[in-house]
Tab-separated table of C-alpha atoms in Angstrom:
chain	number	residue	atom	x	y	z
A	10	MET	CA	130.146	-125.875	45.588
A	11	THR	CA	126.395	-126.256	46.141
A	12	LYS	CA	123.915	-123.534	45.334
A	13	GLN	CA	123.487	-122.864	49.081
A	14	GLU	CA	127.238	-122.494	49.563
A	15	ARG	CA	127.449	-120.063	46.638
A	16	ALA	CA	124.572	-118.032	48.043
A	17	ALA	CA	126.160	-117.890	51.499
A	18	ARG	CA	129.462	-116.801	49.964
A	19	THR	CA	127.776	-114.037	47.942
A	20	ARG	CA	125.933	-112.846	51.039
A	21	THR	CA	129.188	-112.580	53.026
A	22	ALA	CA	130.895	-110.758	50.134
A	23	LEU	CA	127.982	-108.312	49.945
A	24	ILE	CA	128.213	-107.541	53.666
A	25	ARG	CA	131.944	-106.878	53.336
A	26	ALA	CA	131.467	-104.680	50.226
A	27	ALA	CA	128.647	-102.790	51.941
A	28	ALA	CA	130.845	-102.176	54.994
A	29	GLU	CA	133.623	-100.801	52.799
A	30	GLU	CA	131.256	-98.446	50.987
A	31	PHE	CA	129.480	-97.304	54.184
A	32	GLU	CA	132.842	-96.676	55.830
A	33	ARG	CA	134.112	-94.701	52.825
A	34	ARG	CA	131.031	-92.681	51.878
A	35	GLY	CA	128.829	-92.761	54.964
A	36	TYR	CA	125.292	-94.157	54.994
A	37	ALA	CA	123.663	-91.227	53.180
A	38	GLU	CA	125.963	-91.194	50.173
A	39	THR	CA	126.155	-94.954	49.615
A	40	THR	CA	123.833	-96.494	46.998
A	41	LEU	CA	122.964	-100.163	46.466
A	42	ASN	CA	124.537	-99.713	43.031
A	43	ASP	CA	127.901	-98.750	44.621
A	44	ILE	CA	127.750	-101.914	46.712
A	45	SER	CA	126.870	-104.301	43.890
A	46	LEU	CA	129.593	-102.737	41.714
A	47	ARG	CA	132.224	-103.140	44.430
A	48	CYS	CA	131.119	-106.712	45.055
A	49	GLY	CA	130.981	-107.560	41.339
A	50	VAL	CA	127.412	-108.896	41.480
A	51	SER	CA	124.259	-107.684	39.733
A	52	THR	CA	121.765	-105.497	41.589
A	53	GLY	CA	119.316	-108.376	41.067
A	54	ALA	CA	121.611	-110.688	43.052
A	55	LEU	CA	121.960	-108.026	45.746
A	56	HIS	CA	118.165	-107.693	46.019
A	57	PHE	CA	117.852	-111.482	46.351
A	58	HIS	CA	119.813	-111.184	49.634
A	59	PHE	CA	118.871	-107.734	50.943
A	60	ASP	CA	115.661	-105.858	50.228
A	61	SER	CA	116.978	-102.375	51.093
A	62	LYS	CA	119.989	-100.294	52.109
A	63	ALA	CA	118.581	-100.159	55.640
A	64	THR	CA	118.495	-103.975	55.922
A	65	LEU	CA	122.046	-104.206	54.643
A	66	ALA	CA	123.214	-101.528	57.099
A	67	ALA	CA	121.468	-103.306	59.998
A	68	THR	CA	123.225	-106.550	59.006
A	69	VAL	CA	126.630	-104.819	58.928
A	70	GLU	CA	125.905	-103.477	62.417
A	71	GLU	CA	125.020	-106.983	63.688
A	72	TYR	CA	128.198	-108.490	62.235
A	73	ALA	CA	130.280	-105.674	63.718
A	74	GLU	CA	128.751	-106.313	67.133
A	75	ASP	CA	129.457	-110.058	66.892
A	76	ASP	CA	133.053	-109.459	65.767
A	77	LEU	CA	133.719	-107.008	68.584
A	78	ARG	CA	132.199	-109.288	71.216
A	79	ARG	CA	134.337	-112.165	69.952
A	80	CYS	CA	137.447	-109.960	70.021
A	81	VAL	CA	136.746	-108.934	73.621
A	82	ALA	CA	136.050	-112.540	74.704
A	83	THR	CA	139.292	-113.784	73.094
A	84	ALA	CA	141.352	-110.967	74.608
A	85	ARG	CA	139.888	-111.607	78.057
A	86	ALA	CA	140.592	-115.331	77.814
A	87	ALA	CA	144.197	-114.631	76.727
A	88	ALA	CA	144.734	-112.123	79.546
A	89	HIS	CA	143.222	-114.383	82.188
A	90	GLY	CA	145.772	-115.490	84.738
A	91	THR	CA	148.634	-113.422	83.282
A	92	PRO	CA	150.393	-111.006	85.648
A	93	GLY	CA	148.712	-107.641	85.887
A	94	GLY	CA	145.308	-108.758	87.154
A	95	ALA	CA	142.135	-106.936	86.158
A	96	LEU	CA	143.975	-103.755	85.203
A	97	GLY	CA	146.263	-105.728	82.894
A	98	GLU	CA	143.197	-107.395	81.396
A	99	LEU	CA	141.625	-103.986	80.740
A	100	ILE	CA	144.766	-102.692	79.023
A	101	GLN	CA	145.059	-105.787	76.849
A	102	VAL	CA	141.377	-105.756	75.896
A	103	SER	CA	141.536	-102.063	74.988
A	104	HIS	CA	144.533	-102.694	72.697
A	105	ARG	CA	142.857	-105.706	71.036
A	106	VAL	CA	139.717	-103.629	70.329
A	107	MET	CA	141.905	-101.058	68.538
A	108	ASP	CA	143.655	-103.863	66.588
A	109	THR	CA	140.310	-105.301	65.502
A	110	LEU	CA	139.093	-101.894	64.384
A	111	SER	CA	142.274	-101.291	62.417
A	112	VAL	CA	142.056	-104.539	60.406
A	113	ASN	CA	138.282	-105.074	60.173
A	114	PRO	CA	136.270	-102.675	57.978
A	115	VAL	CA	132.989	-104.328	59.033
A	116	VAL	CA	133.602	-103.313	62.650
A	117	ARG	CA	134.591	-99.759	61.646
A	118	ALA	CA	131.509	-99.435	59.445
A	119	GLY	CA	129.295	-100.862	62.204
A	120	VAL	CA	130.469	-98.278	64.707
A	121	ARG	CA	130.044	-95.467	62.185
A	122	LEU	CA	126.556	-96.659	61.186
A	123	GLY	CA	125.518	-96.880	64.827
A	124	PHE	CA	126.105	-93.167	65.228
A	125	GLU	CA	124.787	-92.124	61.805
A	126	ARG	CA	121.596	-94.175	61.931
A	127	HIS	CA	120.692	-94.132	65.633
A	128	ARG	CA	122.856	-91.259	66.955
A	129	SER	CA	124.175	-93.665	69.527
A	130	GLY	CA	126.813	-96.276	70.147
A	131	GLY	CA	123.841	-98.218	71.519
A	132	ARG	CA	124.499	-101.692	72.850
A	133	LEU	CA	128.186	-101.625	71.921
A	134	ARG	CA	128.832	-98.433	73.873
A	135	GLN	CA	126.899	-99.804	76.835
A	136	ALA	CA	128.669	-103.186	76.741
A	137	TRP	CA	132.056	-101.475	76.609
A	138	GLN	CA	131.262	-99.175	79.521
A	139	GLU	CA	129.999	-102.090	81.636
A	140	LEU	CA	133.139	-104.098	80.916
A	141	VAL	CA	135.391	-101.166	81.848
A	142	ALA	CA	133.413	-100.609	85.069
A	143	SER	CA	133.536	-104.268	86.125
A	144	LEU	CA	137.273	-104.667	85.439
A	145	LEU	CA	138.034	-101.443	87.326
A	146	ARG	CA	135.982	-102.644	90.290
A	147	ARG	CA	137.917	-105.927	90.301
A	148	ALA	CA	141.218	-104.031	90.033
A	149	ARG	CA	140.242	-101.986	93.087
A	150	GLN	CA	139.269	-105.134	95.048
A	151	GLU	CA	142.550	-106.800	94.071
A	152	GLY	CA	144.507	-103.807	95.375
A	153	GLU	CA	145.918	-102.738	92.011
A	154	LEU	CA	144.523	-99.197	92.117
A	155	THR	CA	145.773	-96.268	94.153
A	156	ASP	CA	143.374	-94.495	96.478
A	157	GLU	CA	143.259	-91.469	94.151
A	158	ALA	CA	141.864	-93.467	91.251
A	159	ALA	CA	138.139	-92.650	91.175
A	160	LEU	CA	136.424	-95.496	89.347
A	161	ASP	CA	133.643	-93.493	87.718
A	162	GLU	CA	136.107	-90.860	86.487
A	163	LEU	CA	138.332	-93.494	84.924
A	164	GLU	CA	135.283	-95.126	83.320
A	165	THR	CA	134.214	-91.774	81.837
A	166	VAL	CA	137.644	-90.905	80.493
A	167	LEU	CA	138.348	-94.350	79.051
A	168	THR	CA	134.944	-94.588	77.346
A	169	ALA	CA	135.290	-91.121	75.828
A	170	LEU	CA	138.879	-91.730	74.749
A	171	LEU	CA	138.044	-94.980	72.921
A	172	HIS	CA	135.127	-93.339	71.106
A	173	GLY	CA	137.334	-90.394	70.152
A	174	LEU	CA	140.004	-92.647	68.663
A	175	VAL	CA	137.314	-94.477	66.673
A	176	MET	CA	135.796	-91.205	65.460
A	177	LEU	CA	139.189	-89.824	64.427
A	178	SER	CA	140.037	-93.098	62.668
A	179	GLN	CA	137.416	-92.145	60.070
A	180	GLU	CA	139.873	-89.440	59.049
A	181	SER	CA	143.020	-91.538	59.307
A	182	LEU	CA	143.625	-95.104	60.485
A	183	CYS	CA	146.780	-93.911	62.289
A	184	TRP	CA	144.540	-93.074	65.271
A	185	LEU	CA	144.109	-96.832	65.827
A	186	GLU	CA	147.854	-97.489	66.120
A	187	PRO	CA	148.966	-98.991	69.450
A	188	SER	CA	151.082	-95.922	70.234
A	189	ARG	CA	147.983	-93.686	70.386
A	190	LEU	CA	146.098	-95.726	72.986
A	191	GLY	CA	149.480	-96.419	74.606
A	192	SER	CA	149.857	-92.653	75.146
A	193	PHE	CA	146.808	-92.743	77.364
A	194	TRP	CA	147.947	-95.707	79.411
A	195	ARG	CA	151.451	-94.283	79.850
A	196	LEU	CA	149.892	-91.016	80.984
A	197	VAL	CA	147.428	-92.401	83.522
A	198	LEU	CA	148.964	-95.677	84.762
A	199	PRO	CA	151.528	-94.082	87.092
A	200	ARG	CA	148.646	-92.176	88.655
A	201	ILE	CA	146.074	-94.955	89.033
A	202	ALA	CA	148.132	-98.129	89.518
A	203	THR	CA	149.925	-99.049	92.739
A	204	PRO	CA	153.722	-99.263	92.282
A	205	GLN	CA	153.570	-103.084	92.293
A	206	ALA	CA	150.848	-103.147	89.639
A	207	ALA	CA	152.591	-100.442	87.592
A	208	THR	CA	155.780	-102.554	87.407
A	209	LEU	CA	153.834	-105.533	86.104
A	210	LEU	CA	152.021	-103.370	83.604
A	211	ALA	CA	154.969	-101.370	82.271
A	212	SER	CA	155.245	-103.549	79.185
A	213	ALA	CA	151.499	-103.864	78.675
A	214	SER	CA	150.758	-100.254	77.824
A	215	GLY	CA	151.946	-100.543	74.244
A	216	PRO	CA	155.020	-99.337	72.414
A	217	ALA	CA	156.184	-95.750	72.778
A	218	PRO	CA	155.293	-93.556	69.806
A	219	VAL	CA	157.881	-93.059	67.095
A	220	GLN	CA	159.234	-89.502	67.494
B	29	MET	CA	111.217	-54.345	59.425
B	30	THR	CA	112.441	-54.060	55.832
B	31	LYS	CA	112.184	-56.864	53.310
B	32	GLN	CA	115.954	-57.465	53.623
B	33	GLU	CA	115.721	-57.713	57.414
B	34	ARG	CA	112.873	-60.223	57.167
B	35	ALA	CA	114.825	-62.289	54.637
B	36	ALA	CA	117.939	-62.282	56.859
B	37	ARG	CA	115.843	-63.325	59.844
B	38	THR	CA	114.250	-66.204	57.909
B	39	ARG	CA	117.649	-67.341	56.704
B	40	THR	CA	119.001	-67.468	60.283
B	41	ALA	CA	115.895	-69.325	61.482
B	42	LEU	CA	116.310	-71.852	58.652
B	43	ILE	CA	119.942	-72.500	59.605
B	44	ARG	CA	118.939	-73.076	63.220
B	45	ALA	CA	116.039	-75.369	62.252
B	46	ALA	CA	118.293	-77.295	59.858
B	47	ALA	CA	120.905	-77.747	62.598
B	48	GLU	CA	118.259	-79.107	64.987
B	49	GLU	CA	116.985	-81.592	62.397
B	50	PHE	CA	120.487	-82.670	61.280
B	51	GLU	CA	121.483	-83.161	64.897
B	52	ARG	CA	118.364	-85.176	65.669
B	53	ARG	CA	118.060	-87.326	62.536
B	54	GLY	CA	121.503	-87.194	60.930
B	55	TYR	CA	122.142	-85.911	57.421
B	56	ALA	CA	120.759	-88.953	55.577
B	57	GLU	CA	117.369	-89.009	57.292
B	58	THR	CA	116.671	-85.271	57.256
B	59	THR	CA	114.492	-83.875	54.454
B	60	LEU	CA	114.033	-80.254	53.363
B	61	ASN	CA	110.386	-80.770	54.289
B	62	ASP	CA	111.358	-81.596	57.918
B	63	ILE	CA	113.354	-78.372	58.054
B	64	SER	CA	110.687	-76.097	56.571
B	65	LEU	CA	108.077	-77.648	58.911
B	66	ARG	CA	110.250	-77.095	61.999
B	67	CYS	CA	110.956	-73.516	60.898
B	68	GLY	CA	107.325	-72.787	60.053
B	69	VAL	CA	108.081	-71.557	56.528
B	70	SER	CA	107.004	-72.899	53.140
B	71	THR	CA	109.340	-75.108	51.104
B	72	GLY	CA	109.214	-72.312	48.507
B	73	ALA	CA	110.671	-69.867	51.036
B	74	LEU	CA	113.318	-72.437	51.982
B	75	HIS	CA	114.296	-72.868	48.313
B	76	PHE	CA	114.586	-69.086	47.946
B	77	HIS	CA	117.457	-69.211	50.484
B	78	PHE	CA	119.005	-72.648	49.923
B	79	ASP	CA	118.933	-74.636	46.706
B	80	SER	CA	119.634	-78.053	48.282
B	81	LYS	CA	120.108	-80.021	51.475
B	82	ALA	CA	123.859	-80.075	50.755
B	83	THR	CA	124.049	-76.246	50.605
B	84	LEU	CA	122.126	-75.971	53.849
B	85	ALA	CA	124.394	-78.531	55.537
B	86	ALA	CA	127.516	-76.703	54.300
B	87	THR	CA	126.128	-73.452	55.735
B	88	VAL	CA	125.467	-75.094	59.116
B	89	GLU	CA	129.068	-76.337	59.100
B	90	GLU	CA	130.395	-72.819	58.339
B	91	TYR	CA	128.319	-71.269	61.148
B	92	ALA	CA	129.491	-73.976	63.564
B	93	GLU	CA	133.100	-73.274	62.671
B	94	ASP	CA	132.633	-69.515	63.192
B	95	ASP	CA	130.875	-70.058	66.537
B	96	LEU	CA	133.603	-72.390	67.802
B	97	ARG	CA	136.401	-70.059	66.707
B	98	ARG	CA	134.678	-67.174	68.483
B	99	CYS	CA	134.236	-69.286	71.625
B	100	VAL	CA	137.946	-70.214	71.645
B	101	ALA	CA	139.040	-66.597	71.046
B	102	THR	CA	136.820	-65.326	73.885
B	103	ALA	CA	138.015	-68.036	76.287
B	104	ARG	CA	141.654	-67.313	75.449
B	105	ALA	CA	141.179	-63.573	75.988
B	106	ALA	CA	139.472	-64.223	79.345
B	107	ALA	CA	142.217	-66.620	80.478
B	108	HIS	CA	145.034	-64.301	79.414
B	109	GLY	CA	147.047	-63.057	82.350
B	110	THR	CA	145.144	-65.093	84.967
B	111	PRO	CA	147.218	-67.399	87.186
B	112	GLY	CA	147.826	-70.819	85.690
B	113	GLY	CA	149.658	-69.755	82.548
B	114	ALA	CA	149.324	-71.670	79.315
B	115	LEU	CA	148.127	-74.854	81.037
B	116	GLY	CA	145.384	-72.892	82.798
B	117	GLU	CA	144.431	-71.352	79.464
B	118	LEU	CA	144.165	-74.818	77.887
B	119	ILE	CA	141.936	-76.072	80.704
B	120	GLN	CA	139.664	-73.040	80.494
B	121	VAL	CA	139.411	-73.196	76.707
B	122	SER	CA	138.576	-76.920	76.808
B	123	HIS	CA	135.760	-76.282	79.303
B	124	ARG	CA	134.356	-73.370	77.242
B	125	VAL	CA	134.303	-75.557	74.104
B	126	MET	CA	132.201	-78.126	75.995
B	127	ASP	CA	129.894	-75.335	77.267
B	128	THR	CA	129.399	-74.017	73.736
B	129	LEU	CA	128.611	-77.487	72.437
B	130	SER	CA	126.124	-78.065	75.231
B	131	VAL	CA	124.098	-74.901	74.550
B	132	ASN	CA	124.547	-74.490	70.786
B	133	PRO	CA	122.805	-77.004	68.478
B	134	VAL	CA	124.402	-75.403	65.387
B	135	VAL	CA	127.870	-76.284	66.680
B	136	ARG	CA	126.816	-79.839	67.595
B	137	ALA	CA	125.220	-80.325	64.174
B	138	GLY	CA	128.300	-78.862	62.449
B	139	VAL	CA	130.620	-81.338	64.151
B	140	ARG	CA	128.291	-84.236	63.364
B	141	LEU	CA	127.915	-83.169	59.712
B	142	GLY	CA	131.689	-82.866	59.350
B	143	PHE	CA	132.071	-86.551	60.114
B	144	GLU	CA	128.970	-87.733	58.240
B	145	ARG	CA	129.627	-85.767	55.063
B	146	HIS	CA	133.428	-85.704	54.867
B	147	ARG	CA	134.428	-88.463	57.342
B	148	SER	CA	136.633	-85.910	59.017
B	149	GLY	CA	136.702	-83.228	61.657
B	150	GLY	CA	138.543	-81.313	58.912
B	151	ARG	CA	139.652	-77.780	59.667
B	152	LEU	CA	138.061	-77.796	63.136
B	153	ARG	CA	139.942	-80.890	64.238
B	154	GLN	CA	143.159	-79.492	62.844
B	155	ALA	CA	142.662	-76.066	64.466
B	156	TRP	CA	141.957	-77.714	67.824
B	157	GLN	CA	145.023	-79.926	67.651
B	158	GLU	CA	147.257	-76.972	66.716
B	159	LEU	CA	145.919	-74.898	69.598
B	160	VAL	CA	146.503	-77.746	72.074
B	161	ALA	CA	150.039	-78.255	70.745
B	162	SER	CA	150.958	-74.562	70.939
B	163	LEU	CA	149.571	-74.100	74.482
B	164	LEU	CA	151.382	-77.227	75.674
B	165	ARG	CA	154.648	-75.986	74.160
B	166	ARG	CA	154.201	-72.659	75.954
B	167	ALA	CA	153.395	-74.477	79.230
B	168	ARG	CA	156.627	-76.461	78.868
B	169	GLN	CA	158.635	-73.265	78.192
B	170	GLU	CA	157.027	-71.559	81.176
B	171	GLY	CA	158.031	-74.458	83.432
B	172	GLU	CA	154.485	-75.594	84.235
B	173	LEU	CA	154.942	-79.176	82.992
B	174	THR	CA	156.800	-82.024	84.683
B	175	ASP	CA	159.567	-83.770	82.786
B	176	GLU	CA	157.394	-86.869	82.345
B	177	ALA	CA	154.731	-84.999	80.396
B	178	ALA	CA	155.353	-85.925	76.742
B	179	LEU	CA	153.806	-83.183	74.641
B	180	ASP	CA	152.767	-85.326	71.665
B	181	GLU	CA	151.164	-87.908	73.936
B	182	LEU	CA	149.154	-85.260	75.760
B	183	GLU	CA	148.096	-83.757	72.421
B	184	THR	CA	146.923	-87.179	71.178
B	185	VAL	CA	144.993	-88.003	74.329
B	186	LEU	CA	143.355	-84.583	74.657
B	187	THR	CA	142.299	-84.484	70.985
B	188	ALA	CA	140.831	-87.993	71.157
B	189	LEU	CA	139.091	-87.326	74.459
B	190	LEU	CA	137.377	-84.159	73.204
B	191	HIS	CA	136.167	-85.928	70.053
B	192	GLY	CA	134.901	-88.848	72.126
B	193	LEU	CA	132.892	-86.568	74.417
B	194	VAL	CA	131.379	-84.872	71.351
B	195	MET	CA	130.551	-88.229	69.733
B	196	LEU	CA	128.946	-89.542	72.919
B	197	SER	CA	126.982	-86.304	73.331
B	198	GLN	CA	124.926	-87.412	70.311
B	199	GLU	CA	123.525	-90.073	72.619
B	200	SER	CA	123.165	-87.888	75.695
B	201	LEU	CA	124.106	-84.266	76.399
B	202	CYS	CA	125.325	-85.326	79.858
B	203	TRP	CA	128.692	-86.135	78.238
B	204	LEU	CA	129.222	-82.382	77.794
B	205	GLU	CA	128.799	-81.603	81.501
B	206	PRO	CA	131.837	-79.972	83.159
B	207	SER	CA	132.293	-82.961	85.485
B	208	ARG	CA	133.076	-85.274	82.536
B	209	LEU	CA	135.921	-83.211	81.112
B	210	GLY	CA	136.878	-82.369	84.701
B	211	SER	CA	137.427	-86.113	85.294
B	212	PHE	CA	140.171	-86.024	82.713
B	213	TRP	CA	141.898	-82.965	84.114
B	214	ARG	CA	141.715	-84.292	87.675
B	215	LEU	CA	143.216	-87.568	86.475
B	216	VAL	CA	146.122	-86.159	84.478
B	217	LEU	CA	146.983	-82.804	86.098
B	218	PRO	CA	148.826	-84.278	89.102
B	219	ARG	CA	150.937	-86.202	86.611
B	220	ILE	CA	151.719	-83.478	84.082
B	221	ALA	CA	151.742	-80.238	86.081
B	222	THR	CA	154.564	-79.174	88.405
B	223	PRO	CA	153.421	-78.875	92.053
B	224	GLN	CA	153.364	-75.054	91.783
B	225	ALA	CA	151.237	-75.153	88.610
B	226	ALA	CA	148.979	-77.858	90.055
B	227	THR	CA	148.167	-75.670	93.078
B	228	LEU	CA	147.170	-72.781	90.830
B	229	LEU	CA	145.093	-75.064	88.657
B	230	ALA	CA	143.274	-77.006	91.371
B	231	SER	CA	140.171	-74.879	90.996
B	232	ALA	CA	140.356	-74.689	87.207
B	233	SER	CA	139.748	-78.343	86.422
B	234	GLY	CA	136.012	-78.139	86.904
B	235	PRO	CA	133.659	-79.281	89.648
B	236	ALA	CA	133.869	-82.823	90.983
B	237	PRO	CA	131.156	-85.115	89.636
B	238	VAL	CA	128.015	-85.643	91.680
B	239	GLN	CA	128.235	-89.139	93.207
């Protein structure tokens, strides 16, 4: 392994360790010492890569944004052309975002840091809301939505619900389980989807919760 | 005004100023100096009342919890005996919680601090979820809910939605407007409420959003 490869590997390990500490303690309570200890590197090595806690936090946020964008792009590509149209795509993307959050501490830390450091979901929140709005518009054009389904109301509820699940996942990761988001889809699909679309989507809204 | 009255008044003003700073900057970025400046008292006077930022934050959290409990108790008393039964009570309580958040920076700061300092909504989250569960059970017993309305799913969705609205309100207070929560009730009521209950509740789900 060359020196450059070793350095790149250490940098990646530091970002992961930082995410785990930020997620566990929050930004305020995390020290650079906690991060270097978790990563098993000296504070000198940490300072070679990152000059401050703020720089490290900003890097975690960037990585989280990249990971989430990639997750959404992959989910959209996989859903493309499958039965269910734009509404099916929205359901699948929403479930994949929850999956990514549940397995990826960098993404969870990034979302948490966004709110702690800038009091805002910022670009991620905006990107998510735009995606929801555009898929709902397409679903309406494609005739998958009932007349009662008001697009802006659905957009509001879905954006708030996703943020709530993410916020509650700080307390327990069980809030990211497919059955939780599935509860929402099972609740609203019969109201917003036309009977034809609802039949196609019945299996897409996630498993029923274990009673 | 006696010395004790002045001291009590300063203490209350400090709690309010601390809440405003915590809400605006987050726990990590707020200093005791910011708080004493906003309150217009010396840091010496601040230290007479609170020995650390952590003590001040814990006090803001306690006040927020008291304010929210009082808001819920008042809303429940007002809803008692009005048409709409337990489901109507739940809708009214949920709207009053949003109102309280929108006008009371101590409550907003308390919720934010709960997640930043303990990564949990803690007792507040638990109290909210228990209230939702007990009102839904009563609504089922009173025959207001359709057979399709699964109580645990409704509890999950409503808890997540409320937390999401609160989280997003850090970015903009517009997320606390009655039309946002009303979107949710308009979306789910026709699905979960029996036709008789839905008629009674039509006016209780909040104003339609401005288009």
